[in-house]
Structure formats: structure tokens, C-alpha cells
Short mmCIF file of C-alpha atoms and ligand atoms in Angstrom, two decimals:
data_model
loop_
_atom_site.label_atom_id
_atom_site.label_comp_id
_atom_site.label_asym_id
_atom_site.label_seq_id
_atom_site.Cartn_x
_atom_site.Cartn_y
_atom_site.Cartn_z
CA UNK A 81 3.60 -1.96 29.78
CA UNK A 82 -0.23 -3.27 30.74
CA UNK A 83 -3.28 -1.36 30.33
CA UNK A 84 -6.69 -1.67 31.81
CA UNK A 85 -8.84 -3.57 29.23
CA UNK A 86 -11.79 -0.68 29.78
CA UNK A 87 -9.37 2.12 28.78
CA UNK A 88 -10.02 2.25 24.96
CA UNK A 89 -7.69 4.67 23.31
CA UNK A 90 -7.37 5.86 20.00
CA UNK A 91 -4.37 5.23 17.67
CA UNK A 92 -2.87 7.93 14.99
CA UNK A 93 0.02 8.37 12.39
CA UNK A 94 2.76 10.44 13.87
CA UNK A 95 5.15 10.00 11.17
CA UNK A 96 5.33 8.85 7.34
CA UNK A 97 8.20 7.94 4.79
CA UNK A 98 8.65 6.51 1.45
CA UNK A 99 11.36 5.17 -1.05
CA UNK A 100 11.47 4.02 -4.63
CA UNK A 101 14.31 2.71 -6.36
CA UNK A 102 16.44 4.99 -8.64
CA UNK A 103 16.02 2.96 -11.52
CA UNK A 104 12.87 4.10 -13.76
CA UNK A 105 11.09 1.91 -16.42
CA UNK A 106 9.32 4.18 -18.84
CA UNK A 107 6.68 2.97 -21.29
CA UNK A 108 8.88 3.63 -23.99
CA UNK A 109 11.39 0.88 -22.63
CA UNK A 110 8.53 -1.58 -22.41
CA UNK A 111 7.63 -0.71 -25.97
CA UNK A 112 11.14 -2.41 -26.69
CA UNK A 113 10.63 -5.30 -24.57
CA UNK A 114 6.84 -6.65 -25.43
CA UNK A 115 4.02 -5.74 -27.91
CA UNK A 116 2.71 -2.83 -26.33
CA UNK A 117 2.42 1.15 -26.59
CA UNK A 118 2.84 3.96 -24.66
CA UNK A 119 -0.53 5.13 -25.67
CA UNK A 120 -2.19 1.77 -24.82
CA UNK A 121 -0.71 1.85 -21.35
CA UNK A 122 -1.52 5.47 -20.75
CA UNK A 123 -5.06 5.14 -21.76
CA UNK A 124 -5.74 1.74 -20.30
CA UNK A 125 -3.83 2.43 -16.99
CA UNK A 126 -2.91 5.97 -16.52
CA UNK A 127 0.78 4.67 -15.91
CA UNK A 128 3.86 6.43 -17.60
CA UNK A 129 6.83 5.16 -15.71
CA UNK A 130 7.68 2.64 -12.61
CA UNK A 131 10.46 2.32 -10.58
CA UNK A 132 12.54 -1.07 -10.37
CA UNK A 133 14.73 -2.26 -7.59
CA UNK A 134 18.25 -2.61 -8.54
CA UNK A 135 19.76 -6.16 -8.61
CA UNK A 136 20.48 -7.38 -4.93
CA UNK A 137 18.14 -4.42 -3.62
CA UNK A 138 15.55 -6.56 -1.64
CA UNK A 139 12.28 -5.38 -0.16
CA UNK A 140 13.62 -5.11 3.34
CA UNK A 141 16.04 -2.72 1.89
CA UNK A 142 13.30 -0.49 0.36
CA UNK A 143 11.50 -0.82 3.75
CA UNK A 144 14.45 0.32 5.53
CA UNK A 145 14.81 3.77 3.97
CA UNK A 146 11.08 4.52 4.33
CA UNK A 147 10.75 3.38 7.95
CA UNK A 148 14.02 5.36 8.95
CA UNK A 149 12.24 8.45 7.20
CA UNK A 150 8.91 7.91 9.01
CA UNK A 151 10.84 7.67 12.36
CA UNK A 152 12.72 10.68 11.69
CA UNK A 153 9.46 12.73 11.26
CA UNK A 154 7.94 11.28 14.22
CA UNK A 155 11.32 12.07 16.18
CA UNK A 156 11.49 8.68 17.16
CA UNK A 157 14.38 6.10 17.18
CA UNK A 158 14.59 2.35 16.19
CA UNK A 159 14.35 1.47 19.85
CA UNK A 160 11.23 3.15 20.81
CA UNK A 161 9.43 0.68 18.19
CA UNK A 162 7.68 -2.19 19.72
CA UNK A 163 5.85 -3.74 17.02
CA UNK A 164 6.84 -3.82 13.21
CA UNK A 165 4.16 -5.01 10.72
CA UNK A 166 5.29 -5.35 7.27
CA UNK A 167 2.73 -5.61 4.44
CA UNK A 168 4.37 -7.47 1.41
CA UNK A 169 3.83 -10.08 -1.23
CA UNK A 170 7.34 -9.86 -2.13
CA UNK A 171 9.42 -10.77 1.15
CA UNK A 172 13.30 -11.15 0.83
CA UNK A 173 12.77 -14.89 1.48
CA UNK A 174 10.18 -17.28 2.33
CA UNK A 175 11.50 -17.42 5.96
CA UNK A 176 12.12 -15.25 7.95
CA UNK A 177 9.70 -12.50 7.66
CA UNK A 178 10.45 -9.56 5.92
CA UNK A 179 9.67 -7.59 9.04
CA UNK A 180 12.32 -9.58 11.12
CA UNK A 181 14.79 -8.44 8.69
CA UNK A 182 13.64 -5.00 8.49
CA UNK A 183 13.85 -4.96 12.63
CA UNK A 184 17.46 -6.39 12.12
CA UNK A 185 18.49 -3.68 9.74
CA UNK A 186 16.95 -0.90 11.69
CA UNK A 187 18.25 -2.11 15.03
CA UNK A 188 14.72 -1.97 16.50
CA UNK A 189 15.71 -4.43 19.13
CA UNK A 190 12.68 -3.77 21.21
CA UNK A 191 9.97 -4.78 18.43
CA UNK A 192 7.84 -7.71 17.87
CA UNK A 193 8.02 -8.03 13.93
CA UNK A 194 5.74 -9.98 11.54
CA UNK A 195 4.60 -9.85 7.88
CA UNK A 196 1.00 -9.64 6.73
CA UNK A 197 -0.04 -10.84 3.31
CA UNK A 198 -2.98 -8.98 2.05
CA UNK A 199 -1.58 -8.16 -1.33
CA UNK A 200 -2.79 -4.56 -2.41
CA UNK A 201 -4.96 -4.27 0.50
CA UNK A 202 -1.85 -5.05 2.79
CA UNK A 203 -1.09 -1.62 4.08
CA UNK A 204 -5.01 -1.22 5.45
CA UNK A 205 -4.71 -4.84 7.06
CA UNK A 206 -1.37 -3.79 8.72
CA UNK A 207 -2.80 -0.23 9.95
CA UNK A 208 -5.90 -2.19 11.23
CA UNK A 209 -3.63 -4.49 13.43
CA UNK A 210 -1.46 -1.39 14.33
CA UNK A 211 -4.74 0.34 15.97
CA UNK A 212 -6.02 -2.76 17.36
CA UNK A 213 -2.62 -3.35 19.31
CA UNK A 214 -2.34 0.19 20.41
CA UNK A 215 -6.13 0.34 21.37
CA UNK A 216 -5.68 -2.78 23.61
CA UNK A 217 -2.37 -1.72 25.12
CA UNK A 218 -0.41 -4.47 23.27
CA UNK A 219 1.93 -1.66 21.70
CA UNK A 220 2.72 1.77 22.15
CA UNK A 221 4.86 2.67 18.81
CA UNK A 222 3.93 0.57 15.87
CA UNK A 223 5.88 0.95 12.40
CA UNK A 224 3.61 0.00 9.56
CA UNK A 225 5.34 -0.62 6.29
CA UNK A 226 3.97 -1.47 2.92
CA UNK A 227 6.63 -2.54 0.35
CA UNK A 228 7.10 -4.43 -2.64
CA UNK A 229 9.80 -5.61 -5.08
CA UNK A 230 7.20 -6.70 -7.59
CA UNK A 231 9.59 -6.66 -10.38
CA UNK A 232 11.14 -10.01 -8.98
CA UNK A 233 7.80 -11.88 -9.50
CA UNK A 234 6.63 -10.10 -12.82
CA UNK A 235 7.18 -11.74 -16.10
CA UNK A 236 8.64 -9.30 -18.54
CA UNK A 237 7.41 -11.35 -21.51
CA UNK A 238 3.68 -10.84 -20.48
CA UNK A 239 2.31 -7.83 -21.82
CA UNK A 240 -0.93 -8.23 -19.66
CA UNK A 241 0.82 -7.72 -16.28
CA UNK A 242 4.46 -6.32 -16.91
CA UNK A 243 3.36 -2.82 -17.68
CA UNK A 244 1.25 -2.48 -14.56
CA UNK A 245 3.80 -3.39 -11.52
CA UNK A 246 6.67 -1.13 -9.94
CA UNK A 247 8.67 -1.42 -6.79
CA UNK A 248 8.71 0.83 -3.60
CA UNK A 249 8.23 1.28 -0.11
CA UNK A 250 6.17 3.37 2.31
CA UNK A 251 6.06 3.61 5.98
CA UNK A 252 3.98 5.05 8.79
CA UNK A 253 4.51 5.30 12.53
CA UNK A 254 1.37 4.86 14.57
CA UNK A 255 1.12 6.05 18.26
CA UNK A 256 -1.65 6.47 20.98
CA UNK A 257 -3.96 9.43 20.73
CA UNK A 258 -7.28 10.43 22.49
CA UNK A 259 -10.41 8.25 21.56
CA UNK A 260 -12.24 9.87 18.58
CA UNK A 261 -9.20 11.09 16.95
CA UNK A 262 -6.73 9.47 14.66
CA UNK A 263 -7.92 6.28 12.80
CA UNK A 264 -11.72 6.37 13.29
CA UNK A 265 -12.62 3.20 11.49
CA UNK A 266 -11.16 0.28 9.67
CA UNK A 267 -13.10 -2.08 7.28
CA UNK A 268 -11.70 -5.31 5.85
CA UNK A 269 -13.02 -7.88 3.73
CA UNK A 270 -11.86 -10.91 1.75
CA UNK A 271 -13.26 -13.56 -0.61
CA UNK A 272 -10.91 -16.19 -1.25
CA UNK A 273 -13.10 -17.75 -3.94
CA UNK A 274 -11.65 -15.13 -6.20
CA UNK A 275 -8.18 -16.31 -5.43
CA UNK A 276 -7.09 -17.26 -9.11
CA UNK A 277 -7.80 -13.94 -10.60
CA UNK A 278 -4.43 -12.46 -9.33
CA UNK A 279 -1.83 -15.34 -8.11
CA UNK A 280 1.80 -16.71 -8.22
CA UNK A 281 0.92 -20.40 -8.81
CA UNK A 282 4.33 -21.74 -7.98
CA UNK A 283 7.07 -21.57 -5.42
CA UNK A 284 4.69 -22.26 -2.46
CA UNK A 285 3.70 -25.74 -0.89
CA UNK A 286 1.12 -26.41 -3.62
CA UNK A 287 3.79 -26.31 -6.50
CA UNK A 288 7.27 -26.02 -5.01
CA UNK A 289 9.73 -24.61 -7.35
CA UNK A 290 11.16 -27.20 -9.76
CA UNK A 291 12.44 -27.32 -13.37
CA UNK A 292 8.99 -27.63 -14.79
CA UNK A 293 7.46 -24.57 -12.81
CA UNK A 294 10.51 -22.47 -14.06
CA UNK A 295 9.98 -23.68 -17.64
CA UNK A 296 6.44 -22.79 -17.52
CA UNK A 297 6.90 -19.58 -15.88
CA UNK A 298 4.43 -20.25 -13.15
CA UNK A 299 6.60 -18.48 -10.43
CA UNK A 300 5.45 -15.12 -12.11
CA UNK A 301 2.27 -13.11 -11.47
CA UNK A 302 -0.71 -14.38 -13.28
CA UNK A 303 -3.82 -11.88 -13.61
CA UNK A 304 -7.36 -11.90 -14.87
CA UNK A 305 -7.50 -8.33 -15.12
CA UNK A 306 -10.90 -7.47 -16.67
CA UNK A 307 -12.76 -9.65 -13.97
CA UNK A 308 -10.66 -7.97 -11.37
CA UNK A 309 -11.62 -4.46 -12.48
CA UNK A 310 -15.22 -5.00 -11.94
CA UNK A 311 -14.99 -6.36 -8.45
CA UNK A 312 -12.45 -3.94 -7.49
CA UNK A 313 -14.41 -0.83 -8.08
CA UNK A 314 -17.56 -2.36 -6.33
CA UNK A 315 -15.40 -3.52 -3.40
CA UNK A 316 -13.67 0.10 -3.09
CA UNK A 317 -17.02 2.00 -2.87
CA UNK A 318 -18.54 -0.67 -0.61
CA UNK A 319 -15.50 -0.49 2.11
CA UNK A 320 -15.13 3.19 2.12
CA UNK A 321 -18.74 3.64 2.48
CA UNK A 322 -18.71 1.26 5.28
CA UNK A 323 -15.96 2.84 7.00
CA UNK A 324 -17.59 6.27 6.81
CA UNK A 325 -20.60 4.78 8.19
CA UNK A 326 -18.80 3.75 11.22
CA UNK A 327 -17.10 7.21 11.57
CA UNK A 328 -20.40 8.64 11.31
CA UNK A 329 -19.27 10.61 7.98
CA UNK A 330 -20.46 10.97 4.67
CA UNK A 331 -18.25 10.94 1.29
CA UNK A 332 -18.58 14.66 1.18
CA UNK A 333 -16.96 14.89 4.71
CA UNK A 334 -13.77 13.55 3.38
CA UNK A 335 -11.03 16.06 2.78
CA UNK A 336 -8.70 13.54 0.98
CA UNK A 337 -9.27 10.22 -0.17
CA UNK A 338 -5.95 8.01 -0.75
CA UNK A 339 -6.93 4.90 -2.99
CA UNK A 340 -4.70 1.99 -3.90
CA UNK A 341 -3.14 2.71 -7.46
CA UNK A 342 -4.03 -0.04 -9.54
CA UNK A 343 -5.58 1.59 -12.30
CA UNK A 344 -6.62 5.16 -12.99
CA UNK A 345 -9.91 4.09 -14.35
CA UNK A 346 -10.68 1.81 -11.29
CA UNK A 347 -9.87 5.11 -9.27
CA UNK A 348 -11.95 7.39 -11.39
CA UNK A 349 -14.82 5.14 -11.57
CA UNK A 350 -14.65 4.44 -7.75
CA UNK A 351 -14.62 8.13 -7.19
CA UNK A 352 -17.63 8.94 -9.51
CA UNK A 353 -19.67 6.39 -7.49
CA UNK A 354 -18.99 8.00 -4.37
CA UNK A 355 -19.37 11.46 -5.68
CA UNK A 356 -16.48 13.02 -4.79
CA UNK A 357 -14.66 15.80 -6.68
CA UNK A 358 -11.38 14.70 -8.67
CA UNK A 359 -9.17 17.00 -6.63
CA UNK A 360 -9.77 15.17 -3.34
CA UNK A 361 -8.57 11.97 -4.79
CA UNK A 362 -4.71 11.32 -4.77
CA UNK A 363 -3.27 9.93 -8.28
CA UNK A 364 0.34 9.27 -8.74
CA UNK A 365 0.06 6.17 -10.64
CA UNK A 366 1.48 7.75 -13.50
CA UNK A 367 4.79 8.10 -11.76
CA UNK A 368 5.07 4.75 -9.86
CA UNK A 369 2.35 2.19 -11.54
CA UNK A 370 0.79 -0.37 -9.28
CA UNK A 371 3.22 -0.88 -6.28
CA UNK A 372 0.59 -3.03 -4.54
CA UNK A 373 0.87 -2.78 -0.60
CA UNK A 374 3.34 0.31 -0.95
CA UNK A 375 0.82 2.76 -3.01
CA UNK A 376 -0.98 4.40 -0.06
CA UNK A 377 1.71 4.76 2.07
CA UNK A 378 4.03 6.10 -0.66
CA UNK A 379 1.02 8.55 -1.32
CA UNK A 380 0.36 9.44 2.05
CA UNK A 381 3.92 10.59 2.61
CA UNK A 382 3.71 12.69 -0.55
CA UNK A 383 0.68 14.25 0.61
CA UNK A 384 1.88 14.85 4.32
CA UNK A 385 5.31 16.39 2.87
CA UNK A 386 3.44 18.72 0.78
CA UNK A 387 1.40 19.91 3.63
CA UNK A 388 -2.00 18.71 1.94
CA UNK A 389 -3.28 17.43 5.38
CA UNK A 390 -3.93 19.30 8.52
CA UNK A 391 -5.35 18.57 12.03
CA UNK A 392 -9.11 17.61 11.83
CA UNK A 393 -8.95 16.80 8.23
CA UNK A 394 -10.80 13.54 7.41
CA UNK A 395 -8.93 11.02 5.27
CA UNK A 396 -10.10 7.81 3.69
CA UNK A 397 -7.63 5.04 2.64
CA UNK A 398 -9.07 2.43 0.12
CA UNK A 399 -7.56 -0.54 -1.65
CA UNK A 400 -8.36 -3.75 -3.42
CA UNK A 401 -6.03 -6.60 -4.41
CA UNK A 402 -5.46 -10.28 -4.56
CA UNK A 403 -6.83 -12.58 -2.37
CA UNK A 404 -9.16 -11.15 -3.12
CA UNK A 405 -9.06 -8.82 -0.30
CA UNK A 406 -10.42 -5.20 -0.07
CA UNK A 407 -10.80 -2.71 2.75
CA UNK A 408 -10.57 0.90 4.11
CA UNK A 409 -9.64 3.15 6.48
CA UNK A 410 -11.27 6.70 7.72
CA UNK A 411 -9.01 8.93 9.67
CA UNK A 412 -9.35 12.24 11.58
CA UNK A 413 -5.68 13.56 11.00
CA UNK A 414 -3.74 14.86 13.95
CA UNK A 415 -0.55 16.03 12.66
CA UNK A 416 0.18 19.45 11.80
CA UNK A 417 1.02 20.81 8.23
CA UNK A 418 3.52 21.73 6.80
CA UNK A 419 5.52 19.17 8.61
CA UNK A 420 9.09 18.82 9.56
CA UNK A 421 10.91 16.14 11.33
CA UNK A 422 10.48 16.02 15.07
CA UNK A 423 7.25 18.03 15.10
CA UNK A 424 4.89 15.22 15.17
CA UNK A 425 7.08 14.26 18.31
CA UNK A 426 6.15 17.21 20.08
CA UNK A 427 2.58 16.75 19.20
CA UNK A 428 2.54 13.21 20.67
CA UNK A 429 4.29 14.51 23.96
CA UNK A 430 1.65 17.37 24.06
CA UNK A 431 -1.12 14.74 23.94
CA UNK A 432 0.36 13.03 26.83
CA UNK A 433 0.65 9.96 24.66
CA UNK A 434 -3.21 9.70 24.95
CA UNK A 435 -2.77 7.54 28.26
O1 UT7 B 246 -3.56 -4.19 -7.82
C1 UT7 B 246 -5.10 -4.61 -7.67
C2 UT7 B 246 -5.31 -5.81 -8.31
N1 UT7 B 246 -5.26 -5.26 -9.96
C3 UT7 B 246 -6.30 -4.55 -10.51
O2 UT7 B 246 -7.31 -4.26 -9.72
C4 UT7 B 246 -6.16 -4.50 -12.01
C5 UT7 B 246 -7.53 -4.66 -12.62
N2 UT7 B 246 -7.52 -4.56 -14.05
C6 UT7 B 246 -6.86 -3.69 -15.03
O3 UT7 B 246 -6.55 -2.79 -14.31
C7 UT7 B 246 -7.05 -3.71 -16.32
O4 UT7 B 246 -7.94 -5.02 -16.68
C8 UT7 B 246 -5.89 -4.00 -17.14
C9 UT7 B 246 -5.28 -2.84 -17.31
C10 UT7 B 246 -5.17 -4.96 -16.67
C11 UT7 B 246 -6.31 -4.26 -18.36
O5 UT7 B 246 -7.11 -3.31 -19.12
P1 UT7 B 246 -8.50 -3.80 -19.83
O6 UT7 B 246 -9.03 -2.70 -20.34
O7 UT7 B 246 -9.15 -4.64 -19.03
O8 UT7 B 246 -7.80 -4.76 -21.10
P2 UT7 B 246 -8.13 -6.33 -21.51
O9 UT7 B 246 -7.52 -7.18 -20.31
O10 UT7 B 246 -9.62 -6.35 -21.56
O11 UT7 B 246 -7.48 -6.25 -22.84
C12 UT7 B 246 -7.96 -5.48 -23.85
C13 UT7 B 246 -7.12 -5.62 -25.00
C14 UT7 B 246 -6.58 -7.16 -25.32
O12 UT7 B 246 -6.63 -7.38 -26.89
P3 UT7 B 246 -7.89 -8.00 -27.70
O13 UT7 B 246 -8.18 -9.11 -26.97
O14 UT7 B 246 -9.12 -7.12 -27.29
O15 UT7 B 246 -7.46 -8.21 -28.98
C15 UT7 B 246 -5.45 -7.60 -24.72
O16 UT7 B 246 -4.66 -8.67 -25.26
O17 UT7 B 246 -5.85 -4.95 -25.01
C16 UT7 B 246 -4.77 -6.28 -25.11
N3 UT7 B 246 -3.74 -5.81 -24.13
C17 UT7 B 246 -2.80 -5.13 -24.51
N4 UT7 B 246 -2.44 -4.29 -25.57
C18 UT7 B 246 -1.40 -3.54 -25.51
C19 UT7 B 246 -3.41 -6.47 -22.86
N5 UT7 B 246 -2.46 -5.66 -22.30
C20 UT7 B 246 -1.79 -4.89 -23.40
C21 UT7 B 246 -0.55 -4.21 -23.42
N6 UT7 B 246 -0.43 -3.45 -24.70
N7 UT7 B 246 -0.03 -4.13 -22.30
#
């Protein structure tokens, strides 16, 4: 479908879904693997447990379940999707993209599919792409997925990182809406100079996988956590404030903030700088750990299914991650609450798809 370029329309989330693998890795399990303690992990991060993909369960498998749930909520089928954007740091393979694999498994034969690598900010980048595609008429229905099987690149002999990360997937279906509703503002930032604060040194074109890289464990995540911590708090505050400015809102106008779940202390510090009460900020890091690009859509799906968002509510997403990348979105929620599968489809139809 082609659209007149002067006809700007909005984009809004009409369905959400999430999935985490069955296997749970607790702090007690980690105490038996590395020199750590449940007390240290809880006090320094807020994490109690995380989910780990089964052998043979790839990122696309996690994404597929989340995507099907999001489409069911939206009352749409795979063939309605015309773009799939998968944010991931852990695609099934280097080539093809995880998004193309999800497309094949889903049977979304009408979709263009590609991956976005923006680490923990990936879902926000992907949502920004979806909004742009819909506003310009490139797409009508975009499936945005954040998925990670981080357990595949975590070194379970490194206590600095192995206690932090978990696996999971979250998805959102984005459709047109009236201008001034839905996703009101998106702010995206990067600073590649900070690239080595969080990296997987080997397995790419710089250091292709070799016997040496495997022996040196260079195909696993390396992180300079303390340095990341400081820039994360500043970046999250600034990007959410910038998105609020674009939307013409103040922090107090937000009904809910869904932050990336990297560390409870990062979330608390960001919240305090913004002057927002704790009850408006979603925290589930205790159950999932840091699932990178999946953490925001997982949290969003929990919030939506719990009926915590209703039409007209202002919700902010904010994240910081490797790259370094950071960013935020501010949306005016359009879906009714509590939500059942198919309700969003009725809402979309009633709006005349915003066109
Ligand atoms: O997802 C987006 C990107 N990621 C982030 O934004 C993560 C940001 N960073 C963090 O969340 C925190 O820096 C960490 C949770 C990674 C670490 O917490 P910290 O309070 O910054 O600890 P630290 O790295 O300063 O280490 C303090 C001590 C060290 O011991 P010494 O040198 O003081 O004797 C570490 O060796 O804690 C030690 N330590 C541990 N002790 C028990 C580090 N990891 C562990 C552990 N168990 N798992």
C-alpha cells in the first residue's frame, strides 16, 4: 500500500506477548557454581532467579511463542504481518537473521524481516523503527520482538557476569492509530567510544572463532560493570526526559515507567533522579534477571495482562545497554484494560486503522 507522504499517522501497540523458558537458575544454584552468595546477588542487583533456555532451544523458538501470543491478543494472524523487527544480541546463527527464522516458523509470508543489534536498548530501537515504518506508510502491521538466549554467551565461571543474565522473549504488535496517540516520542542515543564496557570479543570479523579464542573464553560476555552503572543511570534519566519533552509531558505525568531490568539499583537511582514514586516503576528483575532486549517487552506483557494500563495512560520505556546504546519512548496507551485476546483487534477496527 502506498500513502501520501504528507499524511502522518500515529503508531500504537495493539497486542503483547512474552515467553520465558521453563528451567529456573536460582541464586542457590549459582552458589554451587562460582564464588558468590545469594545475599551478594540480591543486595547488589535485586536478582533472585533467572530462566535458562533448554539445550536446542534457540532465540527464534522463544521469540515464536511470544510473537504468537502477541498476535493472538491483537486478533491478527501471521499473514497480516508485513514487517518483523527482532532486537537481539543472540540470534540463532550469524546468518540468516533471527527475524527471518521467526518469519519462517511463524508462517508470516508477507513480512519483510530483519534484526536490530542495540543490546539492552534493542526493543526501544526496534519500536522506533516500527513507528517510523507505520508513520511513513512503509508498513501497516509490524511485529516487534526483543529476544535473548544470553545463557549461550555467558561464562558460567565468571562471577562478575554469570549471576546477572537470563533468557526470554517479549513481543509487541504495532499498528496505525490517529496522530497524537500511541507512541508519542522516541529518543535514541549511542556512544561507540564506550564499546568495550560490554562486549563479546571473539566470534566476529575482528577475531573469528579459533582454538585460541575458545581457550581464552573470548566468545563470552565481558563487562566493566561499575563503569557501565554510572553512565547507565545518567543516560536513562536524560533520554526519558528528552522523550517527555518531545511529548510535552513532565515525569509526574507518567502513569507507568517500564525500565530495562539491568540492576535494581540502576532503576532506583534513575527513578529518584526523575522524582517518580516507586509504585509507578515496574520491577521484575528478581524473577528474570537481565534479559537484555527482552526485558521491556516481557515487563510490558505482564503489565498489560494484569490490567495495569488503560486508554489515555502515559507510559515510558527506557533502557541502557552495550554499544553503548540508550533511549526511551513515551506513549499514550490506546488499548483497553483488562485485556483479552481479540479486544485490541476490535479497537483497531473501530479506529478505522487510523487511515
Ligand atoms: O544491561 C545493561 C548493561 N549492564 C549494566 O548496566 C550493568 C551495570 N553494572 C552493574 O549492574 C553492577 O556494576 C554489577 C552488578 C555488575 C556489579 O555490582 P558493583 O556494586 O558495581 O560491584 P563491583 O563490580 O564494584 O564489585 C564489588 C566487589 C568486588 O570485589 P572487591 O574487588 O571489592 O574485593 C567484586 O569482585 O564484588 C565482587 N563481586 C562479587 N562478589 C560476589 C563481583 N561479582 C560478584 C559476585 N558475587 N557475583
